[in-house]
Amino acid sequence: MCIGLSGLAGASAVVVRKNRGLIDNSQALGLSKRDFEIASQAPLKRYAAAKGLIYGAATVSDFLISDADFKASFARECGILVPENELKWDSVRPAPDRFEFTKSDWLAGFARTQGMLFRGHTLVWHQQLPKWFREVVNRQNAEKFLVEHITTVTKRYAGQMHSWDVVNEAIEPNDGQSNALRKSPWLEFLGPDYIELAFRVASAVDPKTMLVYNENDLEYDTPNQAKRTAVLKLLERLKARGTPIHALGIQSHLRGEETALNLKKLRSFLSDVASMGLKILITELDVSDQKLPSDPAVRDRIIAACYEDYLSVVLDERAVIAVLTWGLSDRHTWYSMFSPRSDGIGVRPLTLDSNLKPKLAWNAMARAFDQAQKR
Ligand code: 9MR
């Protein structure tokens, strides 16, 4: 289960009410007694929109192009699309002097024709850098590369982007750097000011888009309290310096077997972010099931409970304006490749199964939107 009774004990009355009867810790497998009943099968984007929220998902362009059924499900459910890989450095920048936008343009066009919002991921990250990066970029030219990259990519979609993950995963307390900054090539070449620079360049090119700092591992209180603290300090520093930053993205790759989700601490972290005047986006929600029992019915109940418990806390914070899942269907999820189950059975981290049928997790999400306060 995602949360234990200890997590609920100190939670606000609202959260307790929403979670009434949700936990069944007495059963060895952590199965929930919840029914996950829903009133209707309206698309998730409608459940969200009814509360002034945005729901959508990440996807890879090839999935939409080669899989008509998936494409139809995506169009039905999603009000926002984020390219899963197509806007990362290794996709848009095949050579130091060449940009390649074919796939991201296709996704932008698809979003536009479907009336979906489009969001960008990501301008500055330590992963998915092109092969040439280490050979070509150094202390002397890193600023030129960074500024040129952000300028070119944001200009391409200026006026079209709902939001941009400007910097992704810049905090890593275990790296031992000052301010808990991650030991990334950007820190190595440019020092800590690369973060502020990135936001300023993006803002100068596309002043109307929402600029987001996106981070992982903020969901559980152990061992991540240090990361939360470091992220808050980073956001405070950026705000104090007048950096154009508008939101925090909380990735939200949840773990089905995890028990360290403390609702009270998570809720208070969200309030701390909101009190800085920042919006919050849930940017990459899914629930890993590699360590859960093999029976799909058992797994689905645990996963649905994780979705509902997490979203009930997160959506209690009115600064949260959008929820995106990292993929839509178990047919296409990064977990199949990166972290398959050791028993070889398919993973089930998302809301639609591999036949594109809604699972209990879909109901859980619809219910969480339904119970959220209107924005
Ligand atoms: O889902 C993405 C996968 O297809 C890529 O190969 C991988 C490379 O690291 O990145 C995955 O997306 C990540 C996202 O960009 C940042 N947060 C973690 C996501 C899952 O690893």
CSV table of C-alpha atoms and ligand atoms in Angstrom, one decimal:
chain,number,residue,atom,x,y,z
A,1,MET,CA,0.0,0.0,0.0
A,2,CYS,CA,1.1,3.5,-0.6
A,3,ILE,CA,0.2,4.8,2.9
A,4,GLY,CA,0.0,3.4,6.3
A,5,LEU,CA,-2.4,4.4,9.0
A,6,SER,CA,0.3,6.5,10.5
A,7,GLY,CA,0.1,8.6,7.4
A,8,LEU,CA,-3.6,9.3,8.0
A,9,ALA,CA,-3.4,9.9,11.7
A,10,GLY,CA,-2.2,13.5,11.5
A,11,ALA,CA,-3.9,14.4,8.2
A,12,SER,CA,-6.4,17.2,7.9
A,13,ALA,CA,-10.1,16.6,8.4
A,14,VAL,CA,-10.6,17.0,4.7
A,15,VAL,CA,-8.1,14.3,3.9
A,16,VAL,CA,-9.4,12.0,6.5
A,17,ARG,CA,-12.9,12.4,5.2
A,18,LYS,CA,-11.9,11.7,1.7
A,19,ASN,CA,-10.0,8.7,2.7
A,20,ARG,CA,-12.7,7.3,5.0
A,21,GLY,CA,-12.5,3.5,5.1
A,22,LEU,CA,-9.8,3.4,2.5
A,23,ILE,CA,-7.2,1.5,4.3
A,24,ASP,CA,-7.3,-2.2,5.0
A,25,ASN,CA,-3.9,-2.9,6.5
A,26,SER,CA,-5.2,-6.0,8.1
A,27,GLN,CA,-5.0,-7.9,4.9
A,28,ALA,CA,-1.6,-9.4,4.2
A,29,LEU,CA,-1.4,-8.1,0.6
A,30,GLY,CA,-2.5,-4.6,1.5
A,31,LEU,CA,-5.7,-4.9,-0.5
A,32,SER,CA,-8.1,-2.1,-0.1
A,33,LYS,CA,-11.8,-2.6,0.6
A,34,ARG,CA,-12.6,0.4,-1.6
A,35,ASP,CA,-15.2,-0.1,-4.4
A,36,PHE,CA,-13.7,2.6,-6.7
A,37,GLU,CA,-17.2,3.2,-8.0
A,38,ILE,CA,-17.7,6.1,-10.4
A,39,ALA,CA,-20.7,8.0,-11.6
A,40,SER,CA,-19.9,8.0,-15.3
A,41,GLN,CA,-17.3,7.1,-17.9
A,42,ALA,CA,-16.7,10.7,-19.1
A,43,PRO,CA,-13.1,11.2,-20.2
A,44,LEU,CA,-10.7,12.1,-17.5
A,45,LYS,CA,-10.0,15.5,-19.0
A,46,ARG,CA,-13.7,16.3,-18.4
A,47,TYR,CA,-13.6,15.1,-14.8
A,48,ALA,CA,-10.6,17.4,-14.3
A,49,ALA,CA,-12.0,20.4,-16.3
A,50,ALA,CA,-15.2,20.3,-14.1
A,51,LYS,CA,-12.9,21.4,-11.3
A,52,GLY,CA,-10.8,23.8,-13.3
A,53,LEU,CA,-8.0,21.3,-13.5
A,54,ILE,CA,-6.1,20.0,-16.5
A,55,TYR,CA,-5.5,16.3,-17.1
A,56,GLY,CA,-3.3,14.8,-19.8
A,57,ALA,CA,-0.3,12.5,-20.4
A,58,ALA,CA,3.1,12.1,-21.9
A,59,THR,CA,3.5,10.1,-25.0
A,60,VAL,CA,6.0,9.2,-27.7
A,61,SER,CA,5.0,10.4,-31.2
A,62,ASP,CA,5.6,6.9,-32.7
A,63,PHE,CA,2.9,5.4,-30.5
A,64,LEU,CA,0.3,7.8,-31.8
A,65,ILE,CA,1.4,7.4,-35.4
A,66,SER,CA,1.5,3.6,-35.4
A,67,ASP,CA,-1.4,2.8,-33.1
A,68,ALA,CA,-4.8,4.2,-34.2
A,69,ASP,CA,-6.6,2.8,-31.2
A,70,PHE,CA,-4.1,4.3,-28.8
A,71,LYS,CA,-4.3,7.6,-30.6
A,72,ALA,CA,-8.1,7.6,-30.3
A,73,SER,CA,-7.9,6.9,-26.5
A,74,PHE,CA,-5.3,9.6,-26.1
A,75,ALA,CA,-7.5,12.1,-27.9
A,76,ARG,CA,-10.5,11.1,-25.8
A,77,GLU,CA,-8.9,11.2,-22.4
A,78,CYS,CA,-6.3,14.0,-22.5
A,79,GLY,CA,-6.5,17.7,-22.4
A,80,ILE,CA,-2.8,18.3,-22.5
A,81,LEU,CA,0.1,16.4,-24.2
A,82,VAL,CA,3.8,16.4,-23.3
A,83,PRO,CA,6.4,14.8,-25.5
A,84,GLU,CA,7.9,11.9,-23.5
A,85,ASN,CA,11.3,12.3,-25.3
A,86,GLU,CA,11.0,14.4,-28.4
A,87,LEU,CA,12.1,17.7,-26.9
A,88,LYS,CA,15.1,16.4,-25.0
A,89,TRP,CA,18.6,17.4,-26.2
A,90,ASP,CA,19.3,14.0,-27.8
A,91,SER,CA,16.2,14.3,-29.9
A,92,VAL,CA,16.2,17.9,-31.0
A,93,ARG,CA,19.9,18.4,-31.3
A,94,PRO,CA,21.5,15.5,-33.3
A,95,ALA,CA,24.6,17.7,-34.0
A,96,PRO,CA,26.1,20.8,-32.3
A,97,ASP,CA,25.0,23.0,-35.2
A,98,ARG,CA,21.7,21.2,-36.1
A,99,PHE,CA,18.3,21.1,-34.6
A,100,GLU,CA,15.7,18.5,-35.5
A,101,PHE,CA,12.0,19.3,-34.8
A,102,THR,CA,10.1,16.8,-37.0
A,103,LYS,CA,8.8,14.7,-34.2
A,104,SER,CA,8.1,17.4,-31.8
A,105,ASP,CA,6.4,19.5,-34.5
A,106,TRP,CA,4.2,16.5,-35.3
A,107,LEU,CA,3.2,16.2,-31.6
A,108,ALA,CA,2.5,20.0,-31.4
A,109,GLY,CA,0.3,19.7,-34.5
A,110,PHE,CA,-1.6,16.7,-33.1
A,111,ALA,CA,-2.2,18.5,-29.9
A,112,ARG,CA,-3.4,21.6,-31.8
A,113,THR,CA,-5.9,19.7,-34.0
A,114,GLN,CA,-7.3,17.8,-31.0
A,115,GLY,CA,-7.7,21.1,-29.1
A,116,MET,CA,-5.2,19.9,-26.4
A,117,LEU,CA,-2.7,22.0,-24.6
A,118,PHE,CA,0.9,21.3,-25.3
A,119,ARG,CA,3.8,21.4,-22.8
A,120,GLY,CA,7.5,21.1,-23.1
A,121,HIS,CA,9.9,18.7,-21.4
A,122,THR,CA,12.8,19.6,-20.9
A,123,LEU,CA,15.3,22.3,-21.7
A,124,VAL,CA,18.0,21.6,-19.1
A,125,TRP,CA,18.7,18.1,-17.8
A,126,HIS,CA,21.8,16.0,-17.0
A,127,GLN,CA,20.3,13.0,-18.9
A,128,GLN,CA,19.5,12.3,-22.6
A,129,LEU,CA,22.3,14.6,-23.7
A,130,PRO,CA,23.5,13.8,-27.2
A,131,LYS,CA,26.7,11.7,-27.7
A,132,TRP,CA,28.6,14.7,-29.0
A,133,PHE,CA,27.9,16.7,-25.9
A,134,ARG,CA,30.8,15.6,-23.8
A,135,GLU,CA,33.3,15.9,-26.6
A,136,VAL,CA,32.2,19.4,-27.6
A,137,VAL,CA,30.8,21.3,-24.6
A,138,ASN,CA,33.2,22.6,-22.0
A,139,ARG,CA,33.5,25.4,-19.4
A,140,GLN,CA,34.4,28.0,-22.1
A,141,ASN,CA,31.5,27.4,-24.4
A,142,ALA,CA,28.7,25.9,-22.2
A,143,GLU,CA,26.9,29.2,-21.7
A,144,LYS,CA,26.8,29.8,-25.4
A,145,PHE,CA,25.4,26.2,-26.0
A,146,LEU,CA,22.8,26.6,-23.2
A,147,VAL,CA,21.5,30.0,-24.3
A,148,GLU,CA,21.5,29.0,-28.0
A,149,HIS,CA,19.6,25.8,-27.2
A,150,ILE,CA,17.0,27.4,-25.0
A,151,THR,CA,16.5,30.3,-27.4
A,152,THR,CA,16.1,28.1,-30.5
A,153,VAL,CA,13.8,25.5,-28.9
A,154,THR,CA,11.5,27.9,-27.0
A,155,LYS,CA,11.3,30.2,-30.1
A,156,ARG,CA,10.1,27.2,-32.2
A,157,TYR,CA,7.0,26.9,-29.9
A,158,ALA,CA,6.7,30.4,-28.6
A,159,GLY,CA,3.0,31.3,-28.0
A,160,GLN,CA,2.0,27.6,-28.3
A,161,MET,CA,3.3,26.1,-25.0
A,162,HIS,CA,1.1,25.8,-22.0
A,163,SER,CA,4.3,25.4,-19.9
A,164,TRP,CA,7.9,24.4,-20.1
A,165,ASP,CA,10.0,22.2,-17.8
A,166,VAL,CA,12.9,24.6,-18.0
A,167,VAL,CA,15.2,22.7,-15.6
A,168,ASN,CA,14.7,19.1,-14.6
A,169,GLU,CA,16.1,17.3,-11.6
A,170,ALA,CA,18.8,19.8,-10.5
A,171,ILE,CA,18.7,18.8,-6.8
A,172,GLU,CA,20.5,15.7,-5.5
A,173,PRO,CA,21.5,16.0,-1.8
A,174,ASN,CA,23.6,12.8,-2.0
A,175,ASP,CA,26.0,14.5,-4.5
A,176,GLY,CA,27.5,16.5,-1.7
A,177,GLN,CA,27.5,19.8,-3.5
A,178,SER,CA,26.6,23.2,-1.9
A,179,ASN,CA,22.9,23.8,-1.8
A,180,ALA,CA,22.4,20.1,-2.6
A,181,LEU,CA,22.7,20.8,-6.3
A,182,ARG,CA,23.2,17.8,-8.5
A,183,LYS,CA,26.7,17.2,-9.9
A,184,SER,CA,25.6,17.7,-13.5
A,185,PRO,CA,27.6,18.8,-16.5
A,186,TRP,CA,25.7,22.1,-16.2
A,187,LEU,CA,26.8,22.7,-12.6
A,188,GLU,CA,30.3,21.6,-13.5
A,189,PHE,CA,30.6,24.0,-16.5
A,190,LEU,CA,28.6,27.0,-15.3
A,191,GLY,CA,28.2,26.8,-11.6
A,192,PRO,CA,24.9,27.2,-9.7
A,193,ASP,CA,23.7,30.2,-11.7
A,194,TYR,CA,22.9,28.0,-14.7
A,195,ILE,CA,19.4,27.5,-13.3
A,196,GLU,CA,18.5,31.2,-13.1
A,197,LEU,CA,20.1,31.8,-16.5
A,198,ALA,CA,17.9,29.1,-18.1
A,199,PHE,CA,14.7,30.6,-16.7
A,200,ARG,CA,15.7,34.1,-17.8
A,201,VAL,CA,16.5,33.0,-21.4
A,202,ALA,CA,13.3,31.0,-21.7
A,203,SER,CA,11.2,34.0,-20.4
A,204,ALA,CA,12.9,36.4,-22.7
A,205,VAL,CA,11.9,34.3,-25.7
A,206,ASP,CA,8.4,33.2,-24.6
A,207,PRO,CA,7.3,35.6,-21.9
A,208,LYS,CA,3.7,34.2,-21.7
A,209,THR,CA,4.4,30.5,-21.1
A,210,MET,CA,4.5,29.0,-17.6
A,211,LEU,CA,8.0,28.2,-16.6
A,212,VAL,CA,8.4,25.2,-14.4
A,213,TYR,CA,11.1,23.7,-12.2
A,214,ASN,CA,10.5,19.9,-12.4
A,215,GLU,CA,11.8,17.4,-9.8
A,216,ASN,CA,11.6,13.8,-8.9
A,217,ASP,CA,11.6,11.9,-5.6
A,218,LEU,CA,9.6,14.5,-3.7
A,219,GLU,CA,6.6,12.3,-2.9
A,220,TYR,CA,7.7,10.2,0.0
A,221,ASP,CA,9.0,11.6,3.3
A,222,THR,CA,11.8,9.1,3.7
A,223,PRO,CA,14.5,9.5,2.5
A,224,ASN,CA,13.3,12.5,0.6
A,225,GLN,CA,12.7,15.2,3.3
A,226,ALA,CA,16.2,16.5,2.5
A,227,LYS,CA,15.4,16.8,-1.1
A,228,ARG,CA,12.1,18.7,-0.3
A,229,THR,CA,14.0,21.1,1.9
A,230,ALA,CA,16.6,21.7,-0.8
A,231,VAL,CA,14.0,22.3,-3.4
A,232,LEU,CA,12.2,24.8,-1.2
A,233,LYS,CA,15.5,26.6,-0.7
A,234,LEU,CA,16.2,26.7,-4.4
A,235,LEU,CA,12.7,28.0,-5.2
A,236,GLU,CA,13.1,30.7,-2.5
A,237,ARG,CA,16.5,31.7,-3.9
A,238,LEU,CA,15.1,32.0,-7.4
A,239,LYS,CA,12.1,34.0,-6.3
A,240,ALA,CA,14.2,36.3,-4.1
A,241,ARG,CA,16.4,37.1,-7.2
A,242,GLY,CA,13.3,37.9,-9.3
A,243,THR,CA,13.8,34.9,-11.6
A,244,PRO,CA,10.8,34.3,-13.9
A,245,ILE,CA,9.7,31.0,-12.4
A,246,HIS,CA,6.0,30.2,-12.1
A,247,ALA,CA,5.6,26.6,-11.0
A,248,LEU,CA,7.0,23.5,-9.4
A,249,GLY,CA,6.6,20.2,-11.3
A,250,ILE,CA,6.4,17.2,-9.0
A,251,GLN,CA,7.0,14.1,-11.1
A,252,SER,CA,5.2,11.6,-9.0
A,253,HIS,CA,6.5,8.2,-10.1
A,254,LEU,CA,4.9,6.4,-7.2
A,255,ARG,CA,5.8,3.0,-5.9
A,256,GLY,CA,3.0,0.5,-5.2
A,257,GLU,CA,4.8,-1.2,-2.4
A,258,GLU,CA,5.8,2.0,-0.7
A,259,THR,CA,4.6,2.7,2.9
A,260,ALA,CA,6.4,6.0,3.6
A,261,LEU,CA,3.8,8.4,2.1
A,262,ASN,CA,3.1,10.7,5.0
A,263,LEU,CA,0.1,12.7,4.1
A,264,LYS,CA,0.7,15.5,6.6
A,265,LYS,CA,4.3,16.1,5.5
A,266,LEU,CA,3.4,16.0,1.8
A,267,ARG,CA,0.5,18.4,2.4
A,268,SER,CA,2.7,20.8,4.3
A,269,PHE,CA,5.4,20.7,1.5
A,270,LEU,CA,2.7,21.6,-1.0
A,271,SER,CA,1.5,24.5,1.2
A,272,ASP,CA,5.1,25.7,1.5
A,273,VAL,CA,5.5,25.8,-2.3
A,274,ALA,CA,2.1,27.5,-2.8
A,275,SER,CA,2.9,30.1,-0.2
A,276,MET,CA,5.7,31.3,-2.5
A,277,GLY,CA,3.1,32.2,-5.1
A,278,LEU,CA,4.0,29.2,-7.3
A,279,LYS,CA,1.6,26.9,-9.0
A,280,ILE,CA,2.2,23.1,-8.8
A,281,LEU,CA,1.9,20.6,-11.6
A,282,ILE,CA,1.9,16.8,-11.2
A,283,THR,CA,3.9,16.1,-14.2
A,284,GLU,CA,4.7,12.4,-14.5
A,285,LEU,CA,2.3,10.4,-12.4
A,286,ASP,CA,2.4,6.6,-12.5
A,287,VAL,CA,2.6,3.7,-10.0
A,288,SER,CA,5.3,1.1,-10.4
A,289,ASP,CA,4.2,-2.5,-9.6
A,290,GLN,CA,7.4,-4.5,-10.0
A,291,LYS,CA,7.4,-5.5,-6.3
A,292,LEU,CA,3.7,-6.2,-6.1
A,293,PRO,CA,2.1,-9.7,-6.2
A,294,SER,CA,1.6,-11.1,-9.7
A,295,ASP,CA,-2.2,-11.4,-9.7
A,296,PRO,CA,-3.3,-8.4,-11.8
A,297,ALA,CA,-6.6,-8.0,-9.8
A,298,VAL,CA,-4.6,-7.7,-6.6
A,299,ARG,CA,-2.1,-5.3,-8.2
A,300,ASP,CA,-4.8,-3.2,-9.7
A,301,ARG,CA,-6.5,-2.6,-6.4
A,302,ILE,CA,-3.2,-1.6,-4.7
A,303,ILE,CA,-2.3,0.7,-7.6
A,304,ALA,CA,-5.8,2.3,-7.7
A,305,ALA,CA,-5.5,3.0,-3.9
A,306,CYS,CA,-2.1,4.7,-4.5
A,307,TYR,CA,-3.6,6.9,-7.2
A,308,GLU,CA,-6.6,7.9,-5.0
A,309,ASP,CA,-4.6,8.4,-1.8
A,310,TYR,CA,-1.9,10.5,-3.5
A,311,LEU,CA,-4.3,12.6,-5.5
A,312,SER,CA,-6.7,13.2,-2.6
A,313,VAL,CA,-3.8,15.0,-0.8
A,314,VAL,CA,-2.3,16.7,-3.8
A,315,LEU,CA,-5.6,18.0,-5.1
A,316,ASP,CA,-6.5,19.4,-1.7
A,317,GLU,CA,-3.9,22.1,-2.5
A,318,ARG,CA,-5.5,24.7,-4.7
A,319,ALA,CA,-2.2,25.7,-6.2
A,320,VAL,CA,-2.2,22.3,-8.0
A,321,ILE,CA,-3.5,23.1,-11.5
A,322,ALA,CA,-2.7,20.1,-13.6
A,323,VAL,CA,-2.1,16.3,-13.4
A,324,LEU,CA,-0.3,14.4,-16.1
A,325,THR,CA,0.4,10.7,-16.2
A,326,TRP,CA,3.6,9.4,-17.7
A,327,GLY,CA,1.9,7.6,-20.5
A,328,LEU,CA,-1.8,6.7,-20.7
A,329,SER,CA,-2.0,2.9,-21.2
A,330,ASP,CA,0.0,-0.1,-20.0
A,331,ARG,CA,0.5,-0.8,-23.7
A,332,HIS,CA,3.1,1.9,-23.9
A,333,THR,CA,5.0,2.6,-20.6
A,334,TRP,CA,8.6,3.4,-19.9
A,335,TYR,CA,8.5,0.8,-17.1
A,336,SER,CA,8.2,-2.1,-19.6
A,337,MET,CA,11.7,-1.4,-20.8
A,338,PHE,CA,13.4,0.3,-17.9
A,339,SER,CA,12.1,-1.8,-15.0
A,340,PRO,CA,10.1,-4.9,-16.1
A,341,ARG,CA,8.8,-7.4,-13.6
A,342,SER,CA,11.1,-10.3,-12.7
A,343,ASP,CA,8.2,-12.8,-13.3
A,344,GLY,CA,8.0,-11.5,-16.9
A,345,ILE,CA,4.3,-10.5,-16.5
A,346,GLY,CA,3.3,-7.1,-18.0
A,347,VAL,CA,3.5,-4.0,-15.7
A,348,ARG,CA,0.3,-2.1,-15.0
A,349,PRO,CA,1.3,1.4,-13.8
A,350,LEU,CA,-1.2,3.5,-15.7
A,351,THR,CA,-5.0,4.0,-15.8
A,352,LEU,CA,-5.8,2.1,-19.0
A,353,ASP,CA,-4.8,-1.5,-19.4
A,354,SER,CA,-2.9,-2.8,-22.5
A,355,ASN,CA,-6.2,-3.3,-24.3
A,356,LEU,CA,-7.0,0.4,-23.6
A,357,LYS,CA,-9.7,-0.5,-21.1
A,358,PRO,CA,-10.0,1.7,-18.0
A,359,LYS,CA,-8.7,-0.1,-14.8
A,360,LEU,CA,-9.5,0.7,-11.2
A,361,ALA,CA,-6.8,3.3,-11.3
A,362,TRP,CA,-8.8,5.1,-13.9
A,363,ASN,CA,-11.8,5.1,-11.6
A,364,ALA,CA,-9.6,6.2,-8.7
A,365,MET,CA,-8.4,9.2,-10.7
A,366,ALA,CA,-11.9,10.1,-11.9
A,367,ARG,CA,-13.0,10.0,-8.2
A,368,ALA,CA,-10.1,12.1,-7.1
A,369,PHE,CA,-10.9,14.8,-9.6
A,370,ASP,CA,-14.6,14.5,-8.7
A,371,GLN,CA,-13.8,15.1,-5.0
A,372,ALA,CA,-11.4,18.0,-5.6
A,373,GLN,CA,-12.4,21.6,-4.8
A,374,LYS,CA,-13.1,23.7,-7.8
A,375,ARG,CA,-10.2,26.0,-8.9
B,1,9MR,O1,10.0,7.9,-20.3
B,1,9MR,C1,11.3,8.3,-20.7
B,1,9MR,C2,12.0,7.2,-21.4
B,1,9MR,O2,11.4,6.8,-22.6
B,1,9MR,C3,13.4,7.6,-21.6
B,1,9MR,O3,14.2,6.7,-22.3
B,1,9MR,C4,14.1,8.0,-20.3
B,1,9MR,C5,15.5,8.4,-20.4
B,1,9MR,O4,16.0,8.7,-19.2
B,1,9MR,O5,13.3,9.1,-19.8
B,1,9MR,C6,12.0,8.8,-19.5
B,1,9MR,O6,11.4,9.9,-18.9
B,1,9MR,C7,11.9,10.4,-17.7
B,1,9MR,C8,11.6,11.9,-17.7
B,1,9MR,O7,12.2,12.5,-18.9
B,1,9MR,C9,12.2,12.6,-16.5
B,1,9MR,N1,11.6,12.0,-15.3
B,1,9MR,C10,11.8,10.5,-15.2
B,1,9MR,C11,11.2,9.9,-16.5
B,1,9MR,C12,11.2,8.4,-16.4
B,1,9MR,O8,12.5,7.9,-16.3
